[in-house]
Amino acid sequence: MLTQLPGTNFLYLPGYDSARNQRQPVMDHLTCFVPGMLAIGSKIFNRPDDLKVAKGILETCVYMYRSSATGLAPENWVFPDKVPYNPLTYGKSEEELEKLPPRRRLGWPSRKKIPHVVQVTATEVPNRTNRTLDPPIPMPPGVAPRDRRYLLRPETVESLYILYRVTGDPKYQEYGWEIFHAIEERCRTPTAYASVRNINHLGKGYRLNQIDNMESFLFAETLKYLYLLFSPPDLISLDKFVFTTEAHPFLRRPWTDTFIDYKT
């Protein structure tokens, strides 16, 4: 199921049409909880390869925010579902792959099929909120938003919070800060927060782009995970708590089936 995009560090997890028994070249924002799930599993079961996959999927989720005009992500997006994930070729450029023995290039398309991705300068794609992150690359061929609504969903910031707690990499905080600013700028209203019709719509009449609807999970999950992303790591430590799918923290039981003393 897992798909890589040649020349980038993006990993996609496509949907599956069980009625037609076929994969769909579409990835939903809802899928972006998977990086956090894999990261926790990689730490508990000592599976570093799972953490590598988690980082790749999360980079895809974050990119769909950073590459849009508003800094918000679409509900889902399409991508070229051609190259299955291969840990030997993932993240490598065409030049790097040409140096590998042919047997290690399995699953890599011919030269004509490899999209040419060029890193742009900061003047071409300005970094909206800070100067510690590189600007996003141009949209790779075959990648595009499908449903352009932004519905205040929490899955990406949930994974940002977990990946930051697991790795300590501050870039996940920077990603979260960008998303928070975009929500404040494009979703806030005089009384609440609104979903957005088109993540690529800009202009003075941006309120016309807002949908008269606010999901309850904005406060229950999205803003909660953003708050925790910038909180000290001992606040609801992932070593002592586990979150439900609705972001409610519960004390974890150790393998001995007795409660952890959360005060120690």
XYZ file of C-alpha atoms in Angstrom:
264
model
C 0.000 0.000 0.000
C 2.761 2.472 0.906
C 3.971 4.573 -2.036
C 7.031 6.781 -2.408
C 7.513 9.789 -4.660
C 10.899 9.623 -6.424
C 13.260 12.486 -5.719
C 11.463 13.527 -2.518
C 11.108 12.339 1.071
C 7.322 11.995 0.680
C 5.480 8.763 1.447
C 1.813 8.269 0.588
C -0.695 5.876 2.099
C -3.450 5.473 -0.502
C -7.042 4.513 0.070
C -8.456 1.151 -0.941
C -11.743 0.529 -2.727
C -12.878 -2.807 -1.304
C -15.857 -2.990 -3.670
C -13.604 -2.781 -6.728
C -10.654 -4.476 -5.023
C -8.222 -1.767 -6.072
C -6.080 1.003 -4.632
C -7.087 4.625 -5.002
C -4.399 7.246 -5.788
C -5.890 9.512 -3.129
C -4.669 10.212 0.391
C -7.036 11.678 2.980
C -6.096 14.102 5.721
C -7.661 11.552 8.075
C -4.733 9.250 7.246
C -2.297 11.664 8.860
C -2.798 10.092 12.292
C -0.748 7.112 11.061
C 2.698 8.738 11.572
C 1.974 9.219 15.267
C 0.756 5.645 15.610
C 3.874 4.281 13.906
C 6.183 6.505 15.949
C 4.773 5.256 19.248
C 5.023 1.663 18.052
C 8.585 2.169 16.872
C 9.619 3.343 20.320
C 7.746 0.706 22.313
C 8.844 -2.217 20.132
C 12.247 -0.826 19.070
C 11.436 -0.711 15.348
C 13.479 2.184 13.873
C 12.315 1.439 10.329
C 8.750 2.248 11.377
C 9.910 5.651 12.603
C 11.456 6.324 9.194
C 8.128 5.551 7.534
C 6.296 7.724 10.063
C 8.538 10.675 9.232
C 7.979 10.208 5.498
C 4.192 10.115 5.744
C 4.190 13.133 8.055
C 6.339 15.112 5.615
C 3.635 14.490 3.013
C 0.893 15.668 5.366
C 2.810 18.803 6.324
C 3.673 19.553 2.702
C -0.001 19.748 1.799
C -0.283 22.590 4.325
C 2.894 24.404 3.355
C 2.306 24.198 -0.400
C -1.170 25.759 -0.365
C -1.864 29.458 -0.768
C -3.462 29.752 2.675
C -1.121 27.427 4.570
C -4.029 25.044 5.201
C -4.313 21.469 3.955
C -7.022 20.043 1.687
C -9.365 17.294 2.810
C -7.560 14.919 0.442
C -5.110 14.951 -2.444
C -4.139 12.855 -5.451
C -0.649 11.583 -6.192
C 1.132 9.354 -8.736
C 0.605 5.867 -7.314
C 3.397 4.187 -9.286
C 6.386 3.423 -7.069
C 5.921 1.133 -4.037
C 7.905 2.009 -0.941
C 11.417 0.618 -1.090
C 13.718 1.405 1.861
C 16.748 1.017 -0.434
C 15.623 3.743 -2.835
C 13.396 5.945 -0.677
C 14.513 9.566 -0.489
C 17.363 9.157 -2.965
C 17.834 11.337 -6.010
C 18.254 9.971 -9.518
C 21.992 10.646 -9.345
C 22.323 8.711 -6.091
C 20.380 5.783 -7.492
C 22.576 5.548 -10.564
C 25.499 4.805 -8.249
C 23.714 1.794 -6.754
C 24.034 -1.716 -8.207
C 21.109 -2.533 -10.529
C 19.712 -5.126 -8.128
C 19.210 -2.406 -5.498
C 17.149 -0.233 -7.802
C 14.147 -2.560 -7.849
C 10.907 -0.662 -8.140
C 12.554 2.463 -9.550
C 10.998 3.754 -12.805
C 12.897 4.593 -15.953
C 14.608 7.953 -16.341
C 11.690 9.373 -18.333
C 9.233 8.687 -15.522
C 11.239 10.321 -12.751
C 9.807 13.768 -11.978
C 12.434 16.469 -11.790
C 12.048 18.260 -8.470
C 14.041 21.442 -7.963
C 14.563 23.140 -4.623
C 13.384 26.733 -4.965
C 14.815 29.796 -3.293
C 13.190 31.669 -0.446
C 12.335 34.535 -2.782
C 10.243 32.246 -5.001
C 8.264 30.620 -2.178
C 8.414 32.871 0.894
C 8.467 31.236 4.300
C 5.388 32.743 5.905
C 6.006 32.545 9.623
C 9.651 31.895 10.480
C 13.140 31.578 9.078
C 14.211 28.235 10.497
C 12.524 26.025 7.880
C 13.407 25.611 4.240
C 10.649 26.749 1.877
C 8.476 23.996 0.383
C 9.498 22.532 -2.954
C 7.288 23.156 -6.006
C 4.305 20.854 -6.310
C 5.660 17.612 -7.832
C 4.047 16.393 -11.067
C 0.912 14.374 -10.415
C 0.346 15.762 -6.905
C -2.672 18.030 -6.446
C -5.424 18.798 -3.930
C -8.681 17.031 -4.717
C -11.204 18.179 -2.116
C -9.939 21.688 -1.371
C -11.866 22.211 1.842
C -10.080 22.562 5.162
C -12.245 21.216 7.977
C -10.074 22.066 11.016
C -8.920 18.460 11.295
C -6.442 17.368 14.005
C -4.617 14.388 12.489
C -1.524 16.200 11.231
C -0.933 18.200 14.411
C -1.528 15.034 16.445
C 1.330 13.360 14.600
C 3.486 16.485 14.878
C 3.030 16.405 18.642
C 3.899 12.710 18.896
C 6.879 12.896 16.521
C 8.248 15.850 18.461
C 7.899 13.989 21.753
C 9.521 10.868 20.281
C 12.389 12.518 18.362
C 12.878 15.930 19.987
C 13.306 17.463 16.520
C 12.254 21.151 16.774
C 11.185 21.264 13.119
C 7.929 19.611 14.161
C 7.239 22.563 16.439
C 8.003 24.914 13.553
C 5.582 23.030 11.316
C 2.937 23.286 14.020
C 3.562 27.004 14.473
C 2.973 27.587 10.766
C -0.292 25.643 10.901
C -1.449 27.552 13.978
C -0.782 30.882 12.274
C -2.686 29.773 9.176
C -5.683 28.747 11.295
C -5.634 32.075 13.119
C -5.335 34.031 9.889
C -7.832 32.170 7.706
C -10.275 30.409 10.030
C -10.869 32.764 12.922
C -14.117 34.722 13.025
C -15.422 37.312 15.515
C -17.098 34.530 17.509
C -15.359 31.225 16.688
C -13.392 29.411 13.979
C -14.695 28.374 10.572
C -13.833 25.694 8.067
C -12.537 26.863 4.679
C -13.996 26.168 1.230
C -10.829 26.449 -0.837
C -7.335 26.225 0.612
C -5.919 28.047 -2.418
C -8.266 31.034 -2.285
C -6.642 34.325 -1.325
C -7.903 37.868 -1.352
C -9.446 40.553 0.790
C -12.780 38.772 0.838
C -11.351 35.764 2.632
C -14.369 35.591 4.948
C -16.451 34.616 1.922
C -14.194 31.567 1.743
C -15.217 30.515 5.245
C -17.884 27.874 5.846
C -20.437 28.632 8.553
C -19.440 25.569 10.536
C -17.004 24.701 13.321
C -16.322 21.086 14.213
C -16.130 20.311 17.931
C -12.851 18.458 17.435
C -11.127 21.791 16.809
C -11.004 22.433 20.560
C -11.106 18.809 21.670
C -8.193 17.738 19.475
C -6.612 20.214 17.047
C -5.908 23.038 19.483
C -5.190 20.594 22.307
C -2.434 18.893 20.324
C -1.029 22.266 19.259
C -0.909 23.309 22.917
C 0.836 20.082 23.905
C 3.293 20.456 21.021
C 4.728 23.526 22.765
C 4.371 22.237 26.331
C 7.103 20.655 28.491
C 7.482 16.930 27.708
C 6.477 15.918 31.231
C 3.013 17.422 30.693
C 0.905 14.343 29.860
C 4.034 12.321 29.153
C 3.617 9.706 26.441
C 5.586 7.344 28.677
C 2.711 7.435 31.153
C -0.397 8.271 29.142
C -2.097 7.128 25.965
C -4.571 9.206 23.965
C -7.854 7.906 22.632
C -8.891 8.685 19.062
C -10.674 11.751 20.467
C -7.564 12.991 22.321
C -8.609 11.970 25.833
C -5.511 10.987 27.877
C -5.641 7.776 29.900
C -2.994 6.393 32.221
C -1.154 3.516 30.596
C -0.827 0.114 32.195
C 2.619 -1.480 32.114
C 3.059 -5.001 30.829
C 2.679 -6.269 34.414
C -0.978 -5.166 34.210
C -0.703 -2.802 37.166
C -1.099 0.943 37.059
C 1.953 3.133 36.569
C 2.719 5.436 39.450
C 2.380 8.663 37.459
C 3.933 10.669 40.307
C 7.319 8.999 39.873
